[in-house]
Amino acid sequence: MRAAVLHAFAEPLELRDVPDPAPGPGELLVRVRATGLCGTDVKITAGSLPGIELPLICGHEVAGEVVEGGHGFAAGDRVAIYTIDHCGACPPCRRGDTDSCRTAVRIGFERDGGLAQLLRARAANLLPLADGISFEEAAVTMDAVLCPWRALTQRAKVQPGDTVLIVGAGGLGLHAVQIARAAGCRVAVIDPLAAHRETALDLGAEIALSPDEVADGLDGWSEDGVDVAFEASGHPAGFRQGADALRPGGLIVSAGYRPGADYALDSIRLAIEQLRVEGTRGGTVEHARGALAAVERGDVKPLIDEVGTLDDANALLDRLRAGDVTGRVVVRMPG
């Protein structure tokens, strides 16, 4: 099969023929039809994340068609692929926090991912697709929608009328705008790029501010501070702006990150105002089903900036590195 392989960090992916994967017990072979790319793939290819062994086929946002039936699936079934294989036995798994499994194996991280024609995956991680959902939309849902859906609906448990500040209107943040609006929340956005702010307003944000407009702009929008801040920028300054905007008792949920970057919060506010801080990552397979259902209902429309072929994978990664993307870029495989 044809694949885009990372052989050395900070070097372009190599397009080459590699052996077809062989599914193991409990696994099925999937013909990849679409793979989303995001900032995490940029970190992986740069060598910024620990535990990545090479060579590796990248790509963790994947959708496709089952090649041969089994485990309740028929050949040709359209599926999205949840990323994480968990052990089921470690303390986090026993608590139900399977996305925090101590020996997790993730497609596109610890095992080969979706920048290839074929992918082996656990049958338990295959999520059937409704007819109205495209492969591109389904692939993007497995991270760009899943992460903010879990953060806002499960971690923050947002309610109608809540004020939600989204810091960073990239792939995660713009989907967070839609999720918060679908929950009946009022939404404000901080982002340095005018194109991102304009898109956020089109999606239902009431205000969209550049970082240097925050002090004046938020005061007039939410006088007592915001109920929830969703931090997706990964910048320490972005975290601080999100935390500074919280009302007493407010919650900041942090999904953005940069390896080695420290976040800070005024300790007197943390204690006296009883602020809450939570980290979040993608979620469990049940959360992935919930995110996919939100897309099927029309609550969220996955935002796809550009679709290319496997030959375009390096060019698409370059666009992500340049910050020149609104939403996600996707590699489409022929089918």
PDB file of N, CA and C in Angstrom, residues 38-75:
ATOM      1  N   CYS A  38      -3.631  18.110  12.028  1.00  0.00           N
ATOM      2  CA  CYS A  38      -3.779  19.220  12.968  1.00  0.00           C
ATOM      3  C   CYS A  38      -2.435  19.578  13.587  1.00  0.00           C
ATOM      4  N   GLY A  39      -2.477  20.502  14.559  1.00  0.00           N
ATOM      5  CA  GLY A  39      -1.257  20.942  15.220  1.00  0.00           C
ATOM      6  C   GLY A  39      -0.517  19.837  15.946  1.00  0.00           C
ATOM      7  N   THR A  40      -1.237  18.823  16.407  1.00  0.00           N
ATOM      8  CA  THR A  40      -0.568  17.700  17.055  1.00  0.00           C
ATOM      9  C   THR A  40       0.331  16.964  16.077  1.00  0.00           C
ATOM     10  N   ASP A  41      -0.112  16.833  14.838  1.00  0.00           N
ATOM     11  CA  ASP A  41       0.735  16.202  13.824  1.00  0.00           C
ATOM     12  C   ASP A  41       1.999  17.026  13.569  1.00  0.00           C
ATOM     13  N   VAL A  42       1.866  18.339  13.668  1.00  0.00           N
ATOM     14  CA  VAL A  42       3.048  19.206  13.540  1.00  0.00           C
ATOM     15  C   VAL A  42       4.018  18.926  14.683  1.00  0.00           C
ATOM     16  N   LYS A  43       3.489  18.785  15.907  1.00  0.00           N
ATOM     17  CA  LYS A  43       4.352  18.473  17.055  1.00  0.00           C
ATOM     18  C   LYS A  43       5.016  17.104  16.898  1.00  0.00           C
ATOM     19  N   ILE A  44       4.254  16.118  16.420  1.00  0.00           N
ATOM     20  CA  ILE A  44       4.816  14.781  16.231  1.00  0.00           C
ATOM     21  C   ILE A  44       5.940  14.802  15.214  1.00  0.00           C
ATOM     22  N   THR A  45       5.707  15.430  14.065  1.00  0.00           N
ATOM     23  CA  THR A  45       6.726  15.437  13.017  1.00  0.00           C
ATOM     24  C   THR A  45       7.959  16.232  13.428  1.00  0.00           C
ATOM     25  N   ALA A  46       7.788  17.198  14.333  1.00  0.00           N
ATOM     26  CA  ALA A  46       8.928  17.989  14.809  1.00  0.00           C
ATOM     27  C   ALA A  46       9.729  17.259  15.882  1.00  0.00           C
ATOM     28  N   GLY A  47       9.178  16.185  16.449  1.00  0.00           N
ATOM     29  CA  GLY A  47       9.849  15.486  17.535  1.00  0.00           C
ATOM     30  C   GLY A  47       9.619  16.120  18.886  1.00  0.00           C
ATOM     31  N   SER A  48       8.542  16.898  19.011  1.00  0.00           N
ATOM     32  CA  SER A  48       8.276  17.625  20.255  1.00  0.00           C
ATOM     33  C   SER A  48       7.569  16.778  21.305  1.00  0.00           C
ATOM     34  N   LEU A  49       6.950  15.667  20.906  1.00  0.00           N
ATOM     35  CA  LEU A  49       6.205  14.855  21.855  1.00  0.00           C
ATOM     36  C   LEU A  49       7.032  13.646  22.286  1.00  0.00           C
ATOM     37  N   PRO A  50       6.964  13.283  23.570  1.00  0.00           N
ATOM     38  CA  PRO A  50       7.728  12.123  24.040  1.00  0.00           C
ATOM     39  C   PRO A  50       7.102  10.815  23.579  1.00  0.00           C
ATOM     40  N   GLY A  51       7.923   9.781  23.523  1.00  0.00           N
ATOM     41  CA  GLY A  51       7.423   8.435  23.283  1.00  0.00           C
ATOM     42  C   GLY A  51       7.121   8.081  21.849  1.00  0.00           C
ATOM     43  N   ILE A  52       7.468   8.950  20.896  1.00  0.00           N
ATOM     44  CA  ILE A  52       7.194   8.665  19.482  1.00  0.00           C
ATOM     45  C   ILE A  52       8.391   7.925  18.893  1.00  0.00           C
ATOM     46  N   GLU A  53       8.149   6.734  18.376  1.00  0.00           N
ATOM     47  CA  GLU A  53       9.208   5.934  17.766  1.00  0.00           C
ATOM     48  C   GLU A  53       9.032   5.917  16.254  1.00  0.00           C
ATOM     49  N   LEU A  54      10.144   5.984  15.565  1.00  0.00           N
ATOM     50  CA  LEU A  54      10.139   6.024  14.105  1.00  0.00           C
ATOM     51  C   LEU A  54      10.658   4.709  13.540  1.00  0.00           C
ATOM     52  N   PRO A  55      10.258   4.366  12.313  1.00  0.00           N
ATOM     53  CA  PRO A  55       9.369   5.103  11.412  1.00  0.00           C
ATOM     54  C   PRO A  55       7.914   5.020  11.875  1.00  0.00           C
ATOM     55  N   LEU A  56       7.121   6.012  11.467  1.00  0.00           N
ATOM     56  CA  LEU A  56       5.724   6.097  11.870  1.00  0.00           C
ATOM     57  C   LEU A  56       4.892   6.651  10.722  1.00  0.00           C
ATOM     58  N   ILE A  57       3.723   6.054  10.515  1.00  0.00           N
ATOM     59  CA  ILE A  57       2.718   6.637   9.631  1.00  0.00           C
ATOM     60  C   ILE A  57       1.816   7.502  10.506  1.00  0.00           C
ATOM     61  N   CYS A  58       1.815   8.807  10.263  1.00  0.00           N
ATOM     62  CA  CYS A  58       1.061   9.743  11.088  1.00  0.00           C
ATOM     63  C   CYS A  58      -0.422   9.723  10.720  1.00  0.00           C
ATOM     64  N   GLY A  59      -1.203  10.514  11.479  1.00  0.00           N
ATOM     65  CA  GLY A  59      -2.615  10.692  11.188  1.00  0.00           C
ATOM     66  C   GLY A  59      -3.500   9.994  12.192  1.00  0.00           C
ATOM     67  N   HIS A  60      -4.172  10.782  13.063  1.00  0.00           N
ATOM     68  CA  HIS A  60      -5.023  10.203  14.110  1.00  0.00           C
ATOM     69  C   HIS A  60      -6.502  10.551  13.934  1.00  0.00           C
ATOM     70  N   GLU A  61      -6.854  11.357  12.959  1.00  0.00           N
ATOM     71  CA  GLU A  61      -8.255  11.647  12.643  1.00  0.00           C
ATOM     72  C   GLU A  61      -8.598  10.887  11.366  1.00  0.00           C
ATOM     73  N   VAL A  62      -9.291   9.756  11.505  1.00  0.00           N
ATOM     74  CA  VAL A  62      -9.392   8.836  10.378  1.00  0.00           C
ATOM     75  C   VAL A  62     -10.825   8.325  10.213  1.00  0.00           C
ATOM     76  N   ALA A  63     -11.240   8.187   8.953  1.00  0.00           N
ATOM     77  CA  ALA A  63     -12.503   7.540   8.613  1.00  0.00           C
ATOM     78  C   ALA A  63     -12.309   6.737   7.331  1.00  0.00           C
ATOM     79  N   GLY A  64     -13.108   5.667   7.179  1.00  0.00           N
ATOM     80  CA  GLY A  64     -12.953   4.840   5.993  1.00  0.00           C
ATOM     81  C   GLY A  64     -14.021   3.780   5.900  1.00  0.00           C
ATOM     82  N   GLU A  65     -13.703   2.703   5.176  1.00  0.00           N
ATOM     83  CA  GLU A  65     -14.637   1.610   4.915  1.00  0.00           C
ATOM     84  C   GLU A  65     -14.030   0.288   5.370  1.00  0.00           C
ATOM     85  N   VAL A  66     -14.836  -0.530   6.028  1.00  0.00           N
ATOM     86  CA  VAL A  66     -14.394  -1.851   6.452  1.00  0.00           C
ATOM     87  C   VAL A  66     -14.098  -2.703   5.213  1.00  0.00           C
ATOM     88  N   VAL A  67     -12.931  -3.361   5.213  1.00  0.00           N
ATOM     89  CA  VAL A  67     -12.524  -4.158   4.050  1.00  0.00           C
ATOM     90  C   VAL A  67     -13.217  -5.518   4.047  1.00  0.00           C
ATOM     91  N   GLU A  68     -13.117  -6.254   5.150  1.00  0.00           N
ATOM     92  CA  GLU A  68     -13.774  -7.551   5.268  1.00  0.00           C
ATOM     93  C   GLU A  68     -14.585  -7.562   6.556  1.00  0.00           C
ATOM     94  N   GLY A  69     -15.786  -8.128   6.492  1.00  0.00           N
ATOM     95  CA  GLY A  69     -16.692  -8.100   7.625  1.00  0.00           C
ATOM     96  C   GLY A  69     -16.208  -8.927   8.807  1.00  0.00           C
ATOM     97  N   GLY A  70     -16.804  -8.627   9.954  1.00  0.00           N
ATOM     98  CA  GLY A  70     -16.512  -9.337  11.190  1.00  0.00           C
ATOM     99  C   GLY A  70     -16.820  -8.453  12.377  1.00  0.00           C
ATOM    100  N   HIS A  71     -16.998  -9.101  13.544  1.00  0.00           N
ATOM    101  CA  HIS A  71     -17.240  -8.362  14.783  1.00  0.00           C
ATOM    102  C   HIS A  71     -18.442  -7.420  14.661  1.00  0.00           C
ATOM    103  N   GLY A  72     -19.468  -7.852  13.929  1.00  0.00           N
ATOM    104  CA  GLY A  72     -20.678  -7.048  13.790  1.00  0.00           C
ATOM    105  C   GLY A  72     -20.650  -6.063  12.642  1.00  0.00           C
ATOM    106  N   PHE A  73     -19.567  -6.016  11.879  1.00  0.00           N
ATOM    107  CA  PHE A  73     -19.464  -5.115  10.735  1.00  0.00           C
ATOM    108  C   PHE A  73     -19.471  -5.918   9.438  1.00  0.00           C
ATOM    109  N   ALA A  74     -19.972  -5.288   8.394  1.00  0.00           N
ATOM    110  CA  ALA A  74     -19.965  -5.896   7.065  1.00  0.00           C
ATOM    111  C   ALA A  74     -18.956  -5.169   6.185  1.00  0.00           C
ATOM    112  N   ALA A  75     -18.481  -5.886   5.176  1.00  0.00           N
ATOM    113  CA  ALA A  75     -17.571  -5.252   4.216  1.00  0.00           C
ATOM    114  C   ALA A  75     -18.258  -4.034   3.591  1.00  0.00           C
TER     115      ALA A  75
END
